[in-house]
mmCIF file of C-alpha atoms in Angstrom:
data_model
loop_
_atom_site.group_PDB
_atom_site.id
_atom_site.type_symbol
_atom_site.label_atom_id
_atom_site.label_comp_id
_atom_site.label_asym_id
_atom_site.label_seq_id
_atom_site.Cartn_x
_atom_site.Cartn_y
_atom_site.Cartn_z
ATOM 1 C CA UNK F 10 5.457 -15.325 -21.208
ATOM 2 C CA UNK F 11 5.700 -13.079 -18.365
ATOM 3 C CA UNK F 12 1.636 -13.600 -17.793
ATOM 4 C CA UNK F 13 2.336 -17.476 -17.406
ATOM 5 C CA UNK F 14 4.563 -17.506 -15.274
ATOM 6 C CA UNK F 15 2.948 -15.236 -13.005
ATOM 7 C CA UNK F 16 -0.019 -17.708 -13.459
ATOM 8 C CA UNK F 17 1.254 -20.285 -12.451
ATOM 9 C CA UNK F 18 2.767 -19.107 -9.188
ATOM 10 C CA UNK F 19 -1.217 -19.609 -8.008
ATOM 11 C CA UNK F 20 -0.615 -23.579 -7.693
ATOM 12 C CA UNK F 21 2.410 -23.161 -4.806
ATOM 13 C CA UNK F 22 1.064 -19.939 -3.202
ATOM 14 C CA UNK F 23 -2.482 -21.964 -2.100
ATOM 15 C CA UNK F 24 -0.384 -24.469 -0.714
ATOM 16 C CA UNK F 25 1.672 -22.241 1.461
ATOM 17 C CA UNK F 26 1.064 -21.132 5.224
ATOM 18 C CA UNK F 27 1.415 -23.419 8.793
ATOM 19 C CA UNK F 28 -0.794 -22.009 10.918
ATOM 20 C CA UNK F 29 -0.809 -22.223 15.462
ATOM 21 C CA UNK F 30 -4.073 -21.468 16.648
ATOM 22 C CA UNK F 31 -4.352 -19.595 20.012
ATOM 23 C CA UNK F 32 -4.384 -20.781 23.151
ATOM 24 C CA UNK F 33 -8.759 -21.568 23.909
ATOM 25 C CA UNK F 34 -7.518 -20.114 27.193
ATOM 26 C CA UNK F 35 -6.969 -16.418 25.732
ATOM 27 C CA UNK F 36 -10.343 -14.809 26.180
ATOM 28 C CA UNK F 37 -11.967 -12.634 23.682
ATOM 29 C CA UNK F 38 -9.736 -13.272 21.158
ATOM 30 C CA UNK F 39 -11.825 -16.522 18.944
ATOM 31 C CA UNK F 40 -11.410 -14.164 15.972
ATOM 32 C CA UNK F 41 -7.520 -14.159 15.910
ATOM 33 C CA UNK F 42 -4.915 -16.266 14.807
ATOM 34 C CA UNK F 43 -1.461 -17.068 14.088
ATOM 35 C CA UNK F 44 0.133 -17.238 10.902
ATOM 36 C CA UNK F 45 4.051 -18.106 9.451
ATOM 37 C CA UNK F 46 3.260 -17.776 5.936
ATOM 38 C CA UNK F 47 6.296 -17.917 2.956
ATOM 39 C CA UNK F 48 5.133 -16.514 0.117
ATOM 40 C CA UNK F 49 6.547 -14.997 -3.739
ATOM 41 C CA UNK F 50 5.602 -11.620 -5.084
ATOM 42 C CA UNK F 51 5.636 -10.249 -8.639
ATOM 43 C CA UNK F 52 5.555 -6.639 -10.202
ATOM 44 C CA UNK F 53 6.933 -5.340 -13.374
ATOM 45 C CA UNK F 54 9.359 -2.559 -11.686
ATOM 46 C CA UNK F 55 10.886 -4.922 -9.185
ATOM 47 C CA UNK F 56 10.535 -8.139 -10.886
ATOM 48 C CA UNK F 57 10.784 -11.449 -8.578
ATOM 49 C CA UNK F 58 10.841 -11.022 -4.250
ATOM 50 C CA UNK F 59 10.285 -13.826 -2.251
ATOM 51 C CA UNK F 60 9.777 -13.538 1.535
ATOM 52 C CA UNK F 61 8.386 -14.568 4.983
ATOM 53 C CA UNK F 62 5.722 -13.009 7.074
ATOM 54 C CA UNK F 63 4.552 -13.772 10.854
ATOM 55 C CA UNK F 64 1.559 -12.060 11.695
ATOM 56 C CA UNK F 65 -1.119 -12.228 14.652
ATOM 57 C CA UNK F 66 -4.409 -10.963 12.787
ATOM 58 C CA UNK F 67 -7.861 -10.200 13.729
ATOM 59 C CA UNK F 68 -11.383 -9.070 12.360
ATOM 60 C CA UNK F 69 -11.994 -7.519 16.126
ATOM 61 C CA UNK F 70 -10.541 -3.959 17.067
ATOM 62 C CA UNK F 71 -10.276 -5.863 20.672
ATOM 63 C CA UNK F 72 -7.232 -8.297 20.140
ATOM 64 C CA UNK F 73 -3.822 -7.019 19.864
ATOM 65 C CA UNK F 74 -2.155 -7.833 16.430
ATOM 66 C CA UNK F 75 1.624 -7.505 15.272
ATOM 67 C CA UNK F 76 3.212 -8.039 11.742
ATOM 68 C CA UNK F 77 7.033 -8.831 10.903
ATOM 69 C CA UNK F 78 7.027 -9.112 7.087
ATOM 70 C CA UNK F 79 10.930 -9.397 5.153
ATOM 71 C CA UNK F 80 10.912 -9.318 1.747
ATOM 72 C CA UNK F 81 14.168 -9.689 -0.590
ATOM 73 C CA UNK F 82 14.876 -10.110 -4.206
ATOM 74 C CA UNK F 83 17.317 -11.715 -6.213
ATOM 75 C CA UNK F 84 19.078 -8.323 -7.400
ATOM 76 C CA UNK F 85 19.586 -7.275 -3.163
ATOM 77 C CA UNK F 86 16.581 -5.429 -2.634
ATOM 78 C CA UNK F 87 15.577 -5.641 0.910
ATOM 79 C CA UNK F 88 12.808 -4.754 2.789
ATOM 80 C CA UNK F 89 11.791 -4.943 6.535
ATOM 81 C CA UNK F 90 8.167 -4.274 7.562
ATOM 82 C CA UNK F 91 6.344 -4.582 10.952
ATOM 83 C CA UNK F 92 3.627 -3.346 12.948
ATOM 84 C CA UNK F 93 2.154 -3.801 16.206
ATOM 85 C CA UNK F 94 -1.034 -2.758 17.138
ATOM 86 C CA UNK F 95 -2.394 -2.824 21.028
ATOM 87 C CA UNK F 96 -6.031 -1.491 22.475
ATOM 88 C CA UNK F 97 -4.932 0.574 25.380
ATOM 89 C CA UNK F 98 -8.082 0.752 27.168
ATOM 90 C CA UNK F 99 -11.805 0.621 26.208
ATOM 91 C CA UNK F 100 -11.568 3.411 23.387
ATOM 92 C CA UNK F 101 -7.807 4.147 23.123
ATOM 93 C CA UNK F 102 -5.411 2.201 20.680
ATOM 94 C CA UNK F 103 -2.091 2.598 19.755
ATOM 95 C CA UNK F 104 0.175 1.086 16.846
ATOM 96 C CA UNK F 105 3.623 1.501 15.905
ATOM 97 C CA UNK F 106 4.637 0.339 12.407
ATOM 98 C CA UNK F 107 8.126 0.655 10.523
ATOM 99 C CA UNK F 108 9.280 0.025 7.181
ATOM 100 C CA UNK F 109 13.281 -0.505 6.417
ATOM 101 C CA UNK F 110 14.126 -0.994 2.672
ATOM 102 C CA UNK F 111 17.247 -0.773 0.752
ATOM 103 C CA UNK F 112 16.530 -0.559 -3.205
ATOM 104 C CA UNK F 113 16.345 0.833 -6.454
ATOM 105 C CA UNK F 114 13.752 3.579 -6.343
ATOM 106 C CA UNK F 115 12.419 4.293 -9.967
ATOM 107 C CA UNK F 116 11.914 7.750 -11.301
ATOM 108 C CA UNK F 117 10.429 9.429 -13.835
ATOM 109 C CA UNK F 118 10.121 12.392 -13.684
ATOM 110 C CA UNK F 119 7.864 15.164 -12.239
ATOM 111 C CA UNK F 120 4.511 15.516 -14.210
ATOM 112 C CA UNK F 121 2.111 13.590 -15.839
ATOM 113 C CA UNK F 122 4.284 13.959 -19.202
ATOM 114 C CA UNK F 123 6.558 11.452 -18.343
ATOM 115 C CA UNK F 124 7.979 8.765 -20.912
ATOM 116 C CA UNK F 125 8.811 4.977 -20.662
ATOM 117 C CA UNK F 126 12.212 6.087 -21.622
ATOM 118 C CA UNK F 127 12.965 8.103 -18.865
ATOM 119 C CA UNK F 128 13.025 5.930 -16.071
ATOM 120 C CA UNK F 129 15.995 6.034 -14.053
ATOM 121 C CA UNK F 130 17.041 4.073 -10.903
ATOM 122 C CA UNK F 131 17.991 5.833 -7.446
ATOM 123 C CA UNK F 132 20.027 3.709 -5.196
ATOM 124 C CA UNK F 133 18.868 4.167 -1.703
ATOM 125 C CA UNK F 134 18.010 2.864 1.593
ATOM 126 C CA UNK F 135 14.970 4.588 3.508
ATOM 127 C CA UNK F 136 13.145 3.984 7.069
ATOM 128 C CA UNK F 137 9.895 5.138 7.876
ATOM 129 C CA UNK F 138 8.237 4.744 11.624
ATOM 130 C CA UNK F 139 4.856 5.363 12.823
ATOM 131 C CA UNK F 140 3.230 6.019 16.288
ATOM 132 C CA UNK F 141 -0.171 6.353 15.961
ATOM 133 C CA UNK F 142 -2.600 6.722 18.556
ATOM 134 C CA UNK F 143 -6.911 6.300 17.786
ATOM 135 C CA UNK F 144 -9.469 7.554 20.167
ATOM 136 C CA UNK F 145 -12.662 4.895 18.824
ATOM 137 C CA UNK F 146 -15.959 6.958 19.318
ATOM 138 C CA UNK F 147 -17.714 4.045 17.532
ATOM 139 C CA UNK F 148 -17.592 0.816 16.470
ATOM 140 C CA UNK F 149 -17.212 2.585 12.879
ATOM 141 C CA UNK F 150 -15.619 6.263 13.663
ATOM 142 C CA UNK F 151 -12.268 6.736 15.178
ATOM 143 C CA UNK F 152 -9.974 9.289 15.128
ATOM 144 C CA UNK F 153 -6.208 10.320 16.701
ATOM 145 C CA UNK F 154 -2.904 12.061 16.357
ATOM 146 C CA UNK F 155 0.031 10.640 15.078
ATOM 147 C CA UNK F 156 4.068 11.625 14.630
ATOM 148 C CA UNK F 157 6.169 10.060 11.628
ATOM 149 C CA UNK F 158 9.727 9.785 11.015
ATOM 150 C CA UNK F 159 11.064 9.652 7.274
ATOM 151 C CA UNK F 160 14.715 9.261 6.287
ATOM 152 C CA UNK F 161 16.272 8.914 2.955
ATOM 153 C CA UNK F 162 20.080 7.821 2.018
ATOM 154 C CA UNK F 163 21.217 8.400 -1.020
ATOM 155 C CA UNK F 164 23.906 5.927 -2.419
ATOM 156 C CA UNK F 165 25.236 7.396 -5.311
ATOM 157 C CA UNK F 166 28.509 5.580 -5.234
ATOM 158 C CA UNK F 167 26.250 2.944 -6.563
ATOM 159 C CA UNK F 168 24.812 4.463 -9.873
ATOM 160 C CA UNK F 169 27.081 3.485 -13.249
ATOM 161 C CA UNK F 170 27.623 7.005 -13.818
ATOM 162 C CA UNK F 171 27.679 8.200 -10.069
ATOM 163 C CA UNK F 172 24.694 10.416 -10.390
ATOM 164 C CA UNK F 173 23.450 11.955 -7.031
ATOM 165 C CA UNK F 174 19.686 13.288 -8.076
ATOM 166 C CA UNK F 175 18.211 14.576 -4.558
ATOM 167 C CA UNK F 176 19.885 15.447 -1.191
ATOM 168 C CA UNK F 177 19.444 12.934 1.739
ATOM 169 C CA UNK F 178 16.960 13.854 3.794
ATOM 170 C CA UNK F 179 15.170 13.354 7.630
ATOM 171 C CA UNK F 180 12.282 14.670 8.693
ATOM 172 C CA UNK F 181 9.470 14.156 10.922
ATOM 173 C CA UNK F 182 5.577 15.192 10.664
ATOM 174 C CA UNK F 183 2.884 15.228 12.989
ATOM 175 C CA UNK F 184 -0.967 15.343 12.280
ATOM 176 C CA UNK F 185 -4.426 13.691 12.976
ATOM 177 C CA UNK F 186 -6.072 10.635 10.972
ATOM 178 C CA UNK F 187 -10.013 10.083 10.974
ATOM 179 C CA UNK F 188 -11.393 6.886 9.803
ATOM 180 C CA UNK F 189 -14.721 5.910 9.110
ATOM 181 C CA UNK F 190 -14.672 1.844 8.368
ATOM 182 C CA UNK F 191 -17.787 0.027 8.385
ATOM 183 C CA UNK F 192 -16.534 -3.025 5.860
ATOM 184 C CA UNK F 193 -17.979 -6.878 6.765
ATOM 185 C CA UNK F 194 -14.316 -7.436 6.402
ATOM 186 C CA UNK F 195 -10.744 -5.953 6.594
ATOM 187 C CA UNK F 196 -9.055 -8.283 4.111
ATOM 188 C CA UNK F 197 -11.415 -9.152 1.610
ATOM 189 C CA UNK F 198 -14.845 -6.970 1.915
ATOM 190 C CA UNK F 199 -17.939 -7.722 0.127
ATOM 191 C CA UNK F 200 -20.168 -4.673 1.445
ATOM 192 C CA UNK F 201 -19.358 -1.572 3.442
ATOM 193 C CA UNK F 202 -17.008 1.496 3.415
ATOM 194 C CA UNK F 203 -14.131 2.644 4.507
ATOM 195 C CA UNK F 204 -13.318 6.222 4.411
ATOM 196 C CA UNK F 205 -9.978 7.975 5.807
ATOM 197 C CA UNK F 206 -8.959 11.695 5.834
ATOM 198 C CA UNK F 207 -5.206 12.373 7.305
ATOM 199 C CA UNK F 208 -3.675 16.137 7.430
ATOM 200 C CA UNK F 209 -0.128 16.090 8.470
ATOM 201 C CA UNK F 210 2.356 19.006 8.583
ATOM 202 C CA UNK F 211 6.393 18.983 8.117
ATOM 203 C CA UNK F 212 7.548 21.876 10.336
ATOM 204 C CA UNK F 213 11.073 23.853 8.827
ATOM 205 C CA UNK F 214 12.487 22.937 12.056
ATOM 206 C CA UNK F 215 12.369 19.335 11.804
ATOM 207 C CA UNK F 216 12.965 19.045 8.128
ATOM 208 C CA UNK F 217 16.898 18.231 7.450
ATOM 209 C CA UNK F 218 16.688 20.458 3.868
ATOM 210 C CA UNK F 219 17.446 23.691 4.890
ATOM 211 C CA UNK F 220 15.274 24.753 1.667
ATOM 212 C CA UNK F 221 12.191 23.020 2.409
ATOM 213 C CA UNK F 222 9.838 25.541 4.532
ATOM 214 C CA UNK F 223 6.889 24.025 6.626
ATOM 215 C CA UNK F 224 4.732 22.351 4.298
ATOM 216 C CA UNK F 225 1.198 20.286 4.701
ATOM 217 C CA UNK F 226 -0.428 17.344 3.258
ATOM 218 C CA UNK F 227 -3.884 16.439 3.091
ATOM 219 C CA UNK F 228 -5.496 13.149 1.667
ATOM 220 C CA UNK F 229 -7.974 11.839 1.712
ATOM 221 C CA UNK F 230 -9.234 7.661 0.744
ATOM 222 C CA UNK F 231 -12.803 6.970 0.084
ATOM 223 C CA UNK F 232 -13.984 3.138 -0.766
ATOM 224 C CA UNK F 233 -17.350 1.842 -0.705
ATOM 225 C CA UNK F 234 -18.269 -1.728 -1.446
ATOM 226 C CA UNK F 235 -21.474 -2.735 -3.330
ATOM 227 C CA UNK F 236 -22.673 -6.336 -3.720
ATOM 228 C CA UNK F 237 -24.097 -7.011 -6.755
ATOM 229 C CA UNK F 238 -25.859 -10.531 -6.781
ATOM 230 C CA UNK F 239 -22.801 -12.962 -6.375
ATOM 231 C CA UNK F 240 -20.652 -9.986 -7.289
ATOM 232 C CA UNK F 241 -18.887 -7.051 -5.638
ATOM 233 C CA UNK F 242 -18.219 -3.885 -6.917
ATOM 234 C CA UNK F 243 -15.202 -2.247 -5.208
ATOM 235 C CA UNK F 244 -14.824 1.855 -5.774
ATOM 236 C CA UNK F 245 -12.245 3.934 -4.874
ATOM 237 C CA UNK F 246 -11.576 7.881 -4.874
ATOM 238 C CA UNK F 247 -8.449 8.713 -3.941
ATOM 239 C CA UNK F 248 -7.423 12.609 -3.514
ATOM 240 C CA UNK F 249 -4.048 14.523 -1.903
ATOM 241 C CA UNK F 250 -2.555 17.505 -2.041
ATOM 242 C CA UNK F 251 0.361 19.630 -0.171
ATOM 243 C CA UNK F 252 0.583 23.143 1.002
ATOM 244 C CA UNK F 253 4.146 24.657 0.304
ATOM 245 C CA UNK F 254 6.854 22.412 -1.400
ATOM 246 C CA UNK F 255 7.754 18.872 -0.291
ATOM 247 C CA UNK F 256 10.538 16.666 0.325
ATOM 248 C CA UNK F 257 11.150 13.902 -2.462
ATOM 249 C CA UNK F 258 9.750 11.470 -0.059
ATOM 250 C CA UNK F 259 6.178 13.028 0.282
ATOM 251 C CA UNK F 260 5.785 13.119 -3.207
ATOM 252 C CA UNK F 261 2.341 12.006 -4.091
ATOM 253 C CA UNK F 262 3.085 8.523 -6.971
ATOM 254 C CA UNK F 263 0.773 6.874 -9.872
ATOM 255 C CA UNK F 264 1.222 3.593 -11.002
ATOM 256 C CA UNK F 265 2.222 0.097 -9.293
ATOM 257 C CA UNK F 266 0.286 -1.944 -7.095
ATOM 258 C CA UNK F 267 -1.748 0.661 -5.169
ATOM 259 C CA UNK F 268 -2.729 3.592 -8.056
ATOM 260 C CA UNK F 269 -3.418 3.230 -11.737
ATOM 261 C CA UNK F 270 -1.974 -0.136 -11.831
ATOM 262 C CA UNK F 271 -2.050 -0.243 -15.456
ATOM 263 C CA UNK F 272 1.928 1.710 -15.403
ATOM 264 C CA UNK F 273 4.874 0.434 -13.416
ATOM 265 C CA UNK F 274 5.937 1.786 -9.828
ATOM 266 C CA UNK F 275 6.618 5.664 -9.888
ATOM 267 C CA UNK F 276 5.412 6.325 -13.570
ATOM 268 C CA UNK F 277 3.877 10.003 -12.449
ATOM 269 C CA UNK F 278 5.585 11.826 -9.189
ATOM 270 C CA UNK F 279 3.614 15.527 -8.025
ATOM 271 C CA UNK F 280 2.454 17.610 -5.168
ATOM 272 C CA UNK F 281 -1.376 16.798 -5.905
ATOM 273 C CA UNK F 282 -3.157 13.447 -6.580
ATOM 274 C CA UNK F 283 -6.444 12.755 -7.759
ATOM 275 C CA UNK F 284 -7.759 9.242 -8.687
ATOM 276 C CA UNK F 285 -10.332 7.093 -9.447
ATOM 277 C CA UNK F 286 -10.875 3.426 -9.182
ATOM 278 C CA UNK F 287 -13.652 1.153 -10.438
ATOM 279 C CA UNK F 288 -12.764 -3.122 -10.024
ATOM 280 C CA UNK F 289 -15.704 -5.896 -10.946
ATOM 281 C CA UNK F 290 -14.986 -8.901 -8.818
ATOM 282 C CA UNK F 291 -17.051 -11.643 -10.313
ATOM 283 C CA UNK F 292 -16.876 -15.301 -7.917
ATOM 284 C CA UNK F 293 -15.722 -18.230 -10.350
ATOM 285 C CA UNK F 294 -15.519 -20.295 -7.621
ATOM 286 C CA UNK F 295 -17.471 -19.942 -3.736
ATOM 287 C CA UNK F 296 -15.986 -17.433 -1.849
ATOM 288 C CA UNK F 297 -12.319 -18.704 -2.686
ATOM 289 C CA UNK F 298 -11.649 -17.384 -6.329
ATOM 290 C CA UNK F 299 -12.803 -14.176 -7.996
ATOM 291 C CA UNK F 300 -12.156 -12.848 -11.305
ATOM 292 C CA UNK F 301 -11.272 -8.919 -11.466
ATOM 293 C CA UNK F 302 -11.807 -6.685 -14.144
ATOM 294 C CA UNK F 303 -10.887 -2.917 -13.436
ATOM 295 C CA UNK F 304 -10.973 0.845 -14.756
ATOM 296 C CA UNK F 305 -8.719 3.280 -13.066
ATOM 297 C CA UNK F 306 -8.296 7.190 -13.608
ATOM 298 C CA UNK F 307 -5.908 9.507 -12.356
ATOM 299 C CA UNK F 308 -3.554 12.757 -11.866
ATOM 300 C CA UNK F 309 -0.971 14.517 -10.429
ATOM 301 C CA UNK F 310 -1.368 17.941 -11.708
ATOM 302 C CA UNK F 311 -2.526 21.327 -9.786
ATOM 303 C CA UNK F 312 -5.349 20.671 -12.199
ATOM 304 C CA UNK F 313 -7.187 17.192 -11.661
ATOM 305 C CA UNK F 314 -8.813 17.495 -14.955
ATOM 306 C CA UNK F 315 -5.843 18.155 -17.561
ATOM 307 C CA UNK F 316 -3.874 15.283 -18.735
ATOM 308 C CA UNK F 317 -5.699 12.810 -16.756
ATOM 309 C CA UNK F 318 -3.893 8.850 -17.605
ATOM 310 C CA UNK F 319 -5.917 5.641 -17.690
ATOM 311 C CA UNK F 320 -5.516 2.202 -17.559
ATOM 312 C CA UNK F 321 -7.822 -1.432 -17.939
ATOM 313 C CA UNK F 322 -7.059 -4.168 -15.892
ATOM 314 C CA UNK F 323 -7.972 -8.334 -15.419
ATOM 315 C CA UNK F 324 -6.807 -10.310 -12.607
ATOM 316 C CA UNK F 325 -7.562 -13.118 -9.556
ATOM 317 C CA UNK F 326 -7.988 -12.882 -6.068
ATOM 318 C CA UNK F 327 -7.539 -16.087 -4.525
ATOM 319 C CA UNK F 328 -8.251 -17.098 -1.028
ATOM 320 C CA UNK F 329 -5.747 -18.518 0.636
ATOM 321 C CA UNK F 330 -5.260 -21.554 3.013
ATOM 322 C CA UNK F 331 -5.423 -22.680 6.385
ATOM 323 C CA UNK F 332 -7.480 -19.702 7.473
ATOM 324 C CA UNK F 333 -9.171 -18.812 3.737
ATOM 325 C CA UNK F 334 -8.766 -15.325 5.208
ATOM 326 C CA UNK F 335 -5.714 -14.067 3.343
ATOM 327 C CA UNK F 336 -6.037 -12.775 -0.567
ATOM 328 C CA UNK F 337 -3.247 -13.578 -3.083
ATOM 329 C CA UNK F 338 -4.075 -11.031 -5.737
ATOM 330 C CA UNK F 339 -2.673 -11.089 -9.187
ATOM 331 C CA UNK F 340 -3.351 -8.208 -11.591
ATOM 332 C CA UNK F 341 -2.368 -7.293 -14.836
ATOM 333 C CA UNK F 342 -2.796 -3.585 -16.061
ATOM 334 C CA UNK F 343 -2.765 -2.055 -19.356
ATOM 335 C CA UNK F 344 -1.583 1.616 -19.816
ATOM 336 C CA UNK F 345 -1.846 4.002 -22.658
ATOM 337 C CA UNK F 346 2.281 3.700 -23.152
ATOM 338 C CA UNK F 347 3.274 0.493 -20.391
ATOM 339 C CA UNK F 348 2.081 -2.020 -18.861
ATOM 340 C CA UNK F 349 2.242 -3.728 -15.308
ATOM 341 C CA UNK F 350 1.925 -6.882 -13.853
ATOM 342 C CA UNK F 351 1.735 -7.335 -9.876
ATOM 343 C CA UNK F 352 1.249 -10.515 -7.483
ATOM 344 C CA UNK F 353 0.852 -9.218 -3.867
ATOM 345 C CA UNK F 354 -0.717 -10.440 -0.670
ATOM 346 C CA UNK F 355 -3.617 -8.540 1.000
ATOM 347 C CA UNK F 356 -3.631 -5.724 -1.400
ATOM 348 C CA UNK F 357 -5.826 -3.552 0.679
ATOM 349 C CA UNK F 358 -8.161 -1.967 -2.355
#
């Protein structure tokens, strides 16, 4: 039932979106546009959200772009996203981007022996902020520092039985990102890669939890696109790990709408990650709807290798009107022990 319903949400979501087109006047910007675009999203964790997004978006690293995204669902869970992004001279850019939401987090557990039966529900609101600054050295390879702020409220008071489970926290990192993107498109690439490596370090000072010492992350993203006749083969390789113990927010997550999709938001919570993912996308109809059939792989452990979790996945990606730029993806994953279903906009992978 669940499947159909999602299904037919495709019907109103290709009619959405009112588009302004920018000024002719604005030079060097023919690649942008303007978009107010209402849309519905599904996944198993969170159920129904519905929401409006105004974005100014752009295949060229030249134009300035911004984001203002709000998302709500029926049960009170809000969230606030936005992101502006402006070239500061001929090789400098820099972007800020925030996320506000107030929700039920799900958790598991630590591990990768986690059970369906031990998901329980943290009431909290969290903010995250982003300045990030990217020195381009090519039209492909760019690289900068950035600084990130992370808080996380606890609401206890809000749990049936009252439970607190982790101390509120703040906490700010600093580090450098390096990306190497050479993809024929941003939103919804047929060829290319896109390859990013970020180390970031949480220094004792500016950590709230007097028990967390200075601790660093590294991850790295690797996706390469292959087209295969009037296919595309999309791969991913996703690894992380941290130096020294972490804060409950820079826990490393499998399952949702990002990793191992096939298991619902949360399902395995560690220091390391390691994944794998493999999706067919096979064109049923021009350039505007693909079918999607998927393999993913992945772990948490100190040891990639041992207990590793899979998960098979079918799905669309549907172009979407007036620009046919923007992907409405729907995806439904199949665990060993759950299974998720998701319908997102611009799902990066």
């Amino acid at each position: 039932m669940r499947i159909f319903l999602v299904a037919l949400l495709l019907f109103p979501q290709f009619l959405m979106g009112i588009e302004s087109k920018i000024p002719t006047e604005i030079k060097n910007q023919k690649n942008a546009f303007y978009a107010f675009v209402p849309y519905l999203n599904y996944d198993t964790t969170q159920s129904w959200s519905f929401g409006t997004a105004i974005e100014k978006e752009s295949e060229s690293k030249s134009v300035d772009t911004y984001l203002v995204d709000l998302e709500a669902t029926p049960k009170a869970r809000i969230r606030l996203k936005t992101k502006y992004s402006s070239h500061l001279d001929s090789r400098w850019r820099a972007s800020l981007r925030t996320d506000f939401t107030n929700f039920y987090d799900p958790f598991y557990g630590f591990g990768m022996s986690t059970k369906v039966e031990d998901l329980k529900k943290i009431k909290q609101c969290s903010i995250s902020s982003q300045l990030n600054f990217s020195y381009e050295h090519s039209s492909a390879l760019s690289f900068g520092p950035f600084i990130e702020f992370n808080q996380r409220i606890e609401r206890p008071d809000y749990q049936i039985d009252k439970q607190r489970f982790f101390p509120n926290e703040t906490s700010m990192s600093v580090g450098v990102n390096t990306l190497y993107d050479t993809r024929d498109s941003k939103i919804n690439p047929h060829s290319g890669d896109k390859h990013e490596l970020s180390l970031s370090v949480v220094p004792e000072g500016l950590n709230s939890l007097e028990q967390i010492n200075t601790f660093t992350q590294i991850k790295l993203d690797l996706r390469k696109y292959f087209p295969i006749y009037e296919t595309v083969l999309a791969t991913r390789f996703t690894a992380g790990t941290t130096i020294g113990e972490s804060n409950y927010l820079y826990k490393y997550n499998l399952g949702g709408i990002d990793l191992l999709r096939g298991y619902q938001t949360n399902r395995f919570s560690g220091n390391k990650l390691a994944s794998v993912q493999l999706e067919e996308r096979v064109n049923l109809y021009k350039e505007y709807i693909a079918l999607t059939g998927s393999f993913e792989a992945g772990s948490i452990n100190s040891n990639p290798f041992e207990k590793i979790r899979s998960s098979k996945g079918i799905g669309l990606r549907v172009t979407m009107p007036p620009d046919w730029t923007n992907i409405l993806t729907i995806n439904f994953g199949f665990g060993n022990d759950q299974n998720n279903a998701s319908l997102e906009f611009n799902e990066n992978f």
